[in-house]
Amino acid sequence: MSSEIWVVADQKIDGSIRKVTFEAITEAKRSLADKIGGPVCGVVLGSGAADKASELGKYGAEKVYVVDNENLKDFNPDGYIKALSELIKKHSPKIVLAGNTSFSEDYIPRVASRVGAGLAMDCVGIGLTDDNRLKIERYSHSSRAISTQEFHDSDTMMATVRPNAFKEQESGGSGEVVNESIDISADDIKIKVVNIETKESDRPELTEAERVVSGGRGLGSEENFEHIYNLADLLGAAAGATRAAVDAGYCPYNMQVGQTGKAVSPVLYIAVAISGAVQHFSGMGSSKVIVSINKDPDAPIFQKSDYGICGDLFDVLPPLNEELKKALAE
Ligand SMILES: Cc1cc2nc3c(=O)[nH]c(=O)nc-3n(C[C@H](O)[C@H](O)[C@H](O)COP(=O)(O)OP(=O)(O)OC[C@H]3O[C@@H](n4cnc5c(N)ncnc54)[C@H](O)[C@@H]3O)c2cc1C
């Protein structure tokens, strides 16, 4: 067993690396590396992946393992599971971290199972016990409690971290690139990606955004969701929604926040015409500041909010948007 702490890079469809990777490297250096006495290393899997390695070094990865293989072009679980499992078996790192994203939710648990490692998903705190077992914090009970959990033993331990749970910080380093050749043939890939359709948006991605404006069923129609988009654009925020709004067809599923949608952890979460059901709260309860706009003074969301505006959204949002425009112009 080596004393290395690995952070597996999470890549977007265009190949760029998600911020959560840099957040995980920064936090691993801050709260794990000294005590364990091992380096933080990056892992980049993909086709043309070598170009990305230097970015991880900037945040403090001392070494970056790269598996560059054309069969890893476009995310596919078969290839990624094999590549990462073989790499872990070869080097036996102490800890393996990854961002908690839809990609890692797909393949990281299967890697953990294949290499026989313990795994904790969606952590918002990471540290160590006195005998260097991984100790993590994660939300439970629909984000109303935080539980602290320890790994049983200190063989390879794996965890995914929630985007925005930690702050990334450049350290000015440049990681040594270690090219690894892992045999991944076309036969290994059982599912072929035949087409990727992306929806262009100037708004930040929901799970990574520092500010999120979400709308609920109270918006009443797809057209009225323009109020949400206008406010989001003024604030440079991502736009989210409740399941009720998605089910009603006001906006697409990729905007859904909550238990069966995305988990977000922004600095500011503005909930417009959202009642505050536990299933919604479980996806946004870790937001630093929650602001709610609701016409029902007894709406449960107010009990979970830092600031509340009790009023009709159609009265509140237009002047709020105007004032914001003026303030931003100044
Ligand atoms: C297994 C399961 C999983 C689920 N997963 C999710 C999930 O991932 N995400 C999720 O969000 N939900 C989820 N739900 C659904 C959840 O239980 C709630 O039904 C849903 O969150 C309610 O959405 P809402 O707040 O938009 O609607 P409502 O509960 O109908 O609330 C609408 C609110 O808008 C207010 N309002 C209405 N008009 C106005 C106005 N003009 N101005 C101001 N306020 C107004 C009302 O006062 C009310 O508080 C799940 C449920 C189940 C059973």
Coordinates of N, CA and C in Angstrom, one line a residue, residues 213-322:
V213 N -30.7 30.2 -9.0 CA -32.1 30.7 -8.9 C -33.0 29.6 -9.3
S214 N -33.9 29.1 -8.5 CA -34.8 28.0 -8.8 C -36.3 28.4 -8.7
G215 N -37.1 27.8 -9.6 CA -38.5 28.1 -9.6 C -39.3 26.9 -9.3
G216 N -40.5 27.1 -8.7 CA -41.3 25.9 -8.4 C -42.6 26.0 -9.2
R217 N -43.6 25.1 -8.7 CA -44.8 25.0 -9.4 C -45.6 26.3 -9.4
G218 N -45.3 27.2 -8.4 CA -46.0 28.4 -8.4 C -45.8 29.4 -9.5
L219 N -44.8 29.0 -10.3 CA -44.5 29.9 -11.5 C -45.7 29.8 -12.5
G220 N -46.3 28.6 -12.6 CA -47.5 28.4 -13.3 C -47.4 28.1 -14.8
S221 N -46.3 28.4 -15.4 CA -46.2 28.1 -16.9 C -44.7 28.1 -17.3
E222 N -44.5 27.6 -18.5 CA -43.1 27.6 -19.1 C -42.7 29.1 -19.3
E223 N -43.7 29.9 -19.8 CA -43.4 31.3 -20.2 C -43.0 32.0 -18.9
N224 N -43.7 31.8 -17.8 CA -43.4 32.5 -16.6 C -42.0 32.2 -16.1
F225 N -41.4 31.0 -16.5 CA -40.1 30.7 -16.1 C -39.0 31.7 -16.6
E226 N -39.4 32.6 -17.5 CA -38.5 33.6 -18.0 C -38.1 34.5 -16.8
H227 N -39.0 34.7 -15.8 CA -38.7 35.5 -14.6 C -37.5 34.9 -13.9
I228 N -37.5 33.5 -13.9 CA -36.3 32.8 -13.2 C -35.1 33.0 -14.0
Y229 N -35.2 32.9 -15.4 CA -34.0 33.0 -16.2 C -33.5 34.5 -16.2
N230 N -34.4 35.4 -16.1 CA -33.9 36.8 -16.1 C -33.1 37.1 -14.8
L231 N -33.7 36.7 -13.7 CA -33.0 36.9 -12.4 C -31.6 36.1 -12.4
A232 N -31.7 34.9 -12.9 CA -30.4 34.1 -13.0 C -29.4 34.8 -13.8
D233 N -29.8 35.3 -15.0 CA -28.8 36.0 -15.8 C -28.2 37.3 -15.2
L234 N -29.1 38.0 -14.5 CA -28.6 39.2 -13.9 C -27.5 38.9 -12.8
L235 N -27.7 37.7 -12.1 CA -26.8 37.4 -11.1 C -25.7 36.5 -11.5
G236 N -25.7 36.1 -12.8 CA -24.6 35.2 -13.3 C -24.9 33.8 -12.6
A237 N -26.1 33.5 -12.5 CA -26.5 32.2 -11.7 C -27.0 31.2 -12.7
A238 N -27.0 29.9 -12.1 CA -27.6 28.8 -12.9 C -29.1 28.8 -12.5
A239 N -29.9 28.2 -13.4 CA -31.3 28.2 -13.2 C -31.7 26.7 -12.8
G240 N -32.5 26.6 -11.7 CA -32.9 25.3 -11.3 C -34.5 25.2 -11.1
A241 N -35.0 24.1 -10.7 CA -36.4 23.9 -10.6 C -36.8 22.8 -9.6
T242 N -38.0 22.8 -9.2 CA -38.5 21.6 -8.4 C -39.0 20.6 -9.3
R243 N -39.2 19.4 -8.8 CA -39.7 18.3 -9.6 C -41.2 18.6 -10.0
A244 N -41.9 19.3 -9.2 CA -43.3 19.7 -9.6 C -43.3 20.6 -10.8
A245 N -42.3 21.5 -10.9 CA -42.2 22.4 -12.1 C -41.8 21.6 -13.3
V246 N -40.9 20.6 -13.1 CA -40.4 19.8 -14.2 C -41.5 18.9 -14.7
D247 N -42.2 18.3 -13.7 CA -43.3 17.4 -14.1 C -44.4 18.1 -14.9
A248 N -44.6 19.4 -14.5 CA -45.7 20.2 -15.1 C -45.2 20.7 -16.5
G249 N -44.0 20.4 -16.9 CA -43.5 20.7 -18.2 C -43.0 22.2 -18.4
Y250 N -42.8 22.9 -17.2 CA -42.3 24.3 -17.3 C -40.9 24.4 -17.7
C251 N -40.1 23.3 -17.4 CA -38.7 23.4 -17.7 C -38.2 21.9 -17.8
P252 N -36.9 21.8 -18.4 CA -36.4 20.4 -18.6 C -35.9 19.7 -17.3
Y253 N -35.9 18.4 -17.4 CA -35.4 17.6 -16.2 C -34.0 18.0 -15.7
N254 N -33.2 18.4 -16.7 CA -31.8 18.7 -16.2 C -31.7 19.9 -15.3
M255 N -32.8 20.6 -15.1 CA -32.8 21.7 -14.1 C -33.3 21.2 -12.7
Q256 N -33.7 20.0 -12.6 CA -34.3 19.5 -11.3 C -33.3 19.4 -10.2
V257 N -33.6 20.1 -9.1 CA -32.8 20.0 -7.9 C -33.5 19.2 -6.9
G258 N -32.8 18.3 -6.2 CA -33.5 17.5 -5.2 C -33.1 16.0 -5.2
Q259 N -33.8 15.3 -4.4 CA -33.5 13.9 -4.2 C -33.4 13.1 -5.5
T260 N -34.3 13.4 -6.4 CA -34.2 12.6 -7.7 C -33.7 13.6 -8.8
G261 N -33.1 14.7 -8.4 CA -32.5 15.6 -9.4 C -31.0 15.8 -9.0
K262 N -30.6 17.0 -9.1 CA -29.2 17.3 -8.8 C -29.0 17.8 -7.4
A263 N -27.8 17.6 -6.8 CA -27.5 18.2 -5.6 C -26.7 19.4 -5.8
V264 N -27.0 20.6 -5.3 CA -26.3 21.8 -5.5 C -25.8 22.3 -4.1
S265 N -24.8 23.1 -4.2 CA -24.2 23.6 -2.9 C -23.7 25.0 -3.1
P266 N -24.5 25.9 -3.6 CA -24.0 27.3 -4.0 C -23.9 28.2 -2.8
V267 N -23.2 29.3 -3.0 CA -23.1 30.3 -1.9 C -24.5 30.9 -1.7
L268 N -25.3 31.1 -2.8 CA -26.6 31.8 -2.7 C -27.6 30.9 -3.5
Y269 N -28.7 30.6 -2.8 CA -29.8 29.8 -3.5 C -31.1 30.6 -3.3
I270 N -31.7 31.0 -4.4 CA -32.9 31.8 -4.4 C -34.0 30.8 -4.8
A271 N -35.0 30.6 -3.9 CA -36.1 29.7 -4.2 C -37.4 30.5 -4.4
V272 N -37.9 30.4 -5.6 CA -39.0 31.3 -6.0 C -40.3 30.3 -6.2
A273 N -41.3 30.6 -5.4 CA -42.6 29.8 -5.4 C -42.3 28.4 -5.3
I274 N -41.5 28.1 -4.2 CA -41.2 26.7 -3.9 C -41.6 26.4 -2.5
S275 N -42.4 25.3 -2.2 CA -42.9 25.2 -0.9 C -41.9 24.7 0.1
G276 N -40.9 23.9 -0.3 CA -39.8 23.5 0.6 C -40.0 22.1 1.1
A277 N -40.4 21.2 0.1 CA -40.6 19.8 0.5 C -39.2 19.2 0.8
V278 N -39.2 18.1 1.7 CA -37.9 17.5 2.1 C -37.1 17.0 0.8
Q279 N -37.9 16.5 -0.2 CA -37.2 16.0 -1.3 C -36.4 17.1 -2.1
H280 N -37.0 18.3 -2.1 CA -36.3 19.4 -2.7 C -35.1 19.9 -1.8
F281 N -35.4 19.9 -0.5 CA -34.4 20.4 0.4 C -33.1 19.5 0.4
S282 N -33.3 18.2 0.2 CA -32.2 17.3 0.2 C -31.2 17.6 -0.9
G283 N -31.6 18.3 -1.9 CA -30.7 18.7 -3.0 C -30.1 20.1 -2.9
M284 N -30.6 20.9 -2.0 CA -30.1 22.3 -1.9 C -29.8 22.8 -0.4
G285 N -30.1 21.8 0.5 CA -30.0 22.2 1.9 C -28.6 22.7 2.3
S286 N -27.5 22.3 1.6 CA -26.2 22.7 2.0 C -25.8 24.0 1.4
S287 N -26.8 24.7 0.7 CA -26.5 26.1 0.2 C -26.1 27.0 1.4
K288 N -25.1 27.9 1.1 CA -24.7 28.7 2.3 C -25.8 29.7 2.7
V289 N -26.4 30.4 1.7 CA -27.4 31.4 2.1 C -28.7 31.0 1.2
I290 N -29.8 30.9 1.9 CA -31.0 30.5 1.1 C -32.0 31.7 1.3
V291 N -32.5 32.2 0.1 CA -33.5 33.3 0.1 C -34.7 32.7 -0.6
S292 N -35.9 32.9 0.1 CA -37.1 32.4 -0.5 C -38.1 33.5 -0.8
I293 N -38.8 33.3 -1.9 CA -39.9 34.2 -2.2 C -41.2 33.3 -2.4
N294 N -42.2 33.6 -1.5 CA -43.4 32.8 -1.5 C -44.5 33.6 -1.0
K295 N -45.7 33.4 -1.6 CA -46.8 34.2 -1.1 C -47.5 33.6 0.1
D296 N -47.2 32.4 0.5 CA -47.8 31.8 1.6 C -46.9 32.0 2.8
P297 N -47.3 32.7 3.8 CA -46.4 33.0 5.0 C -46.1 31.7 5.8
D298 N -46.9 30.7 5.6 CA -46.7 29.4 6.3 C -45.9 28.4 5.5
A299 N -45.4 28.8 4.3 CA -44.7 27.8 3.5 C -43.5 27.3 4.3
P300 N -43.3 26.0 4.3 CA -42.2 25.4 5.1 C -40.8 25.9 4.7
I301 N -40.7 26.4 3.4 CA -39.4 26.9 3.0 C -38.8 28.0 3.8
F302 N -39.8 28.8 4.4 CA -39.3 30.0 5.2 C -38.6 29.5 6.4
Q303 N -38.9 28.3 6.9 CA -38.2 27.9 8.2 C -36.8 27.4 7.9
K304 N -36.5 27.2 6.6 CA -35.2 26.7 6.2 C -34.4 27.8 5.5
S305 N -34.9 29.1 5.5 CA -34.3 30.1 4.7 C -33.6 31.1 5.6
D306 N -32.5 31.7 5.1 CA -31.8 32.8 5.8 C -32.6 34.1 5.7
Y307 N -33.2 34.3 4.5 CA -34.0 35.5 4.2 C -35.2 35.1 3.5
G308 N -36.4 35.7 3.8 CA -37.6 35.4 3.1 C -38.4 36.6 2.7
I309 N -38.9 36.6 1.5 CA -39.8 37.6 1.1 C -41.2 37.0 0.9
C310 N -42.1 37.5 1.7 CA -43.5 37.0 1.6 C -44.3 37.8 0.7
G311 N -44.5 37.3 -0.5 CA -45.3 38.1 -1.5 C -45.4 37.3 -2.8
D312 N -46.2 37.9 -3.7 CA -46.5 37.2 -5.0 C -45.3 37.5 -5.9
L313 N -44.8 36.4 -6.4 CA -43.6 36.5 -7.3 C -43.7 37.5 -8.4
F314 N -45.0 37.6 -8.9 CA -45.2 38.5 -10.0 C -45.1 40.0 -9.6
D315 N -45.3 40.2 -8.3 CA -45.1 41.6 -7.7 C -43.6 41.8 -7.3
V316 N -43.0 40.7 -6.9 CA -41.7 40.9 -6.3 C -40.6 40.9 -7.3
L317 N -40.7 39.9 -8.3 CA -39.5 39.7 -9.2 C -39.3 40.9 -10.2
P318 N -40.3 41.5 -10.8 CA -40.0 42.6 -11.8 C -39.3 43.7 -11.1
P319 N -39.8 44.3 -10.0 CA -39.0 45.4 -9.4 C -37.6 45.0 -8.9
L320 N -37.5 43.7 -8.4 CA -36.2 43.2 -7.9 C -35.2 43.2 -9.1
N321 N -35.7 42.7 -10.2 CA -34.8 42.6 -11.4 C -34.4 44.0 -11.9
E322 N -35.4 45.0 -11.8 CA -35.1 46.4 -12.2 C -34.0 47.0 -11.3

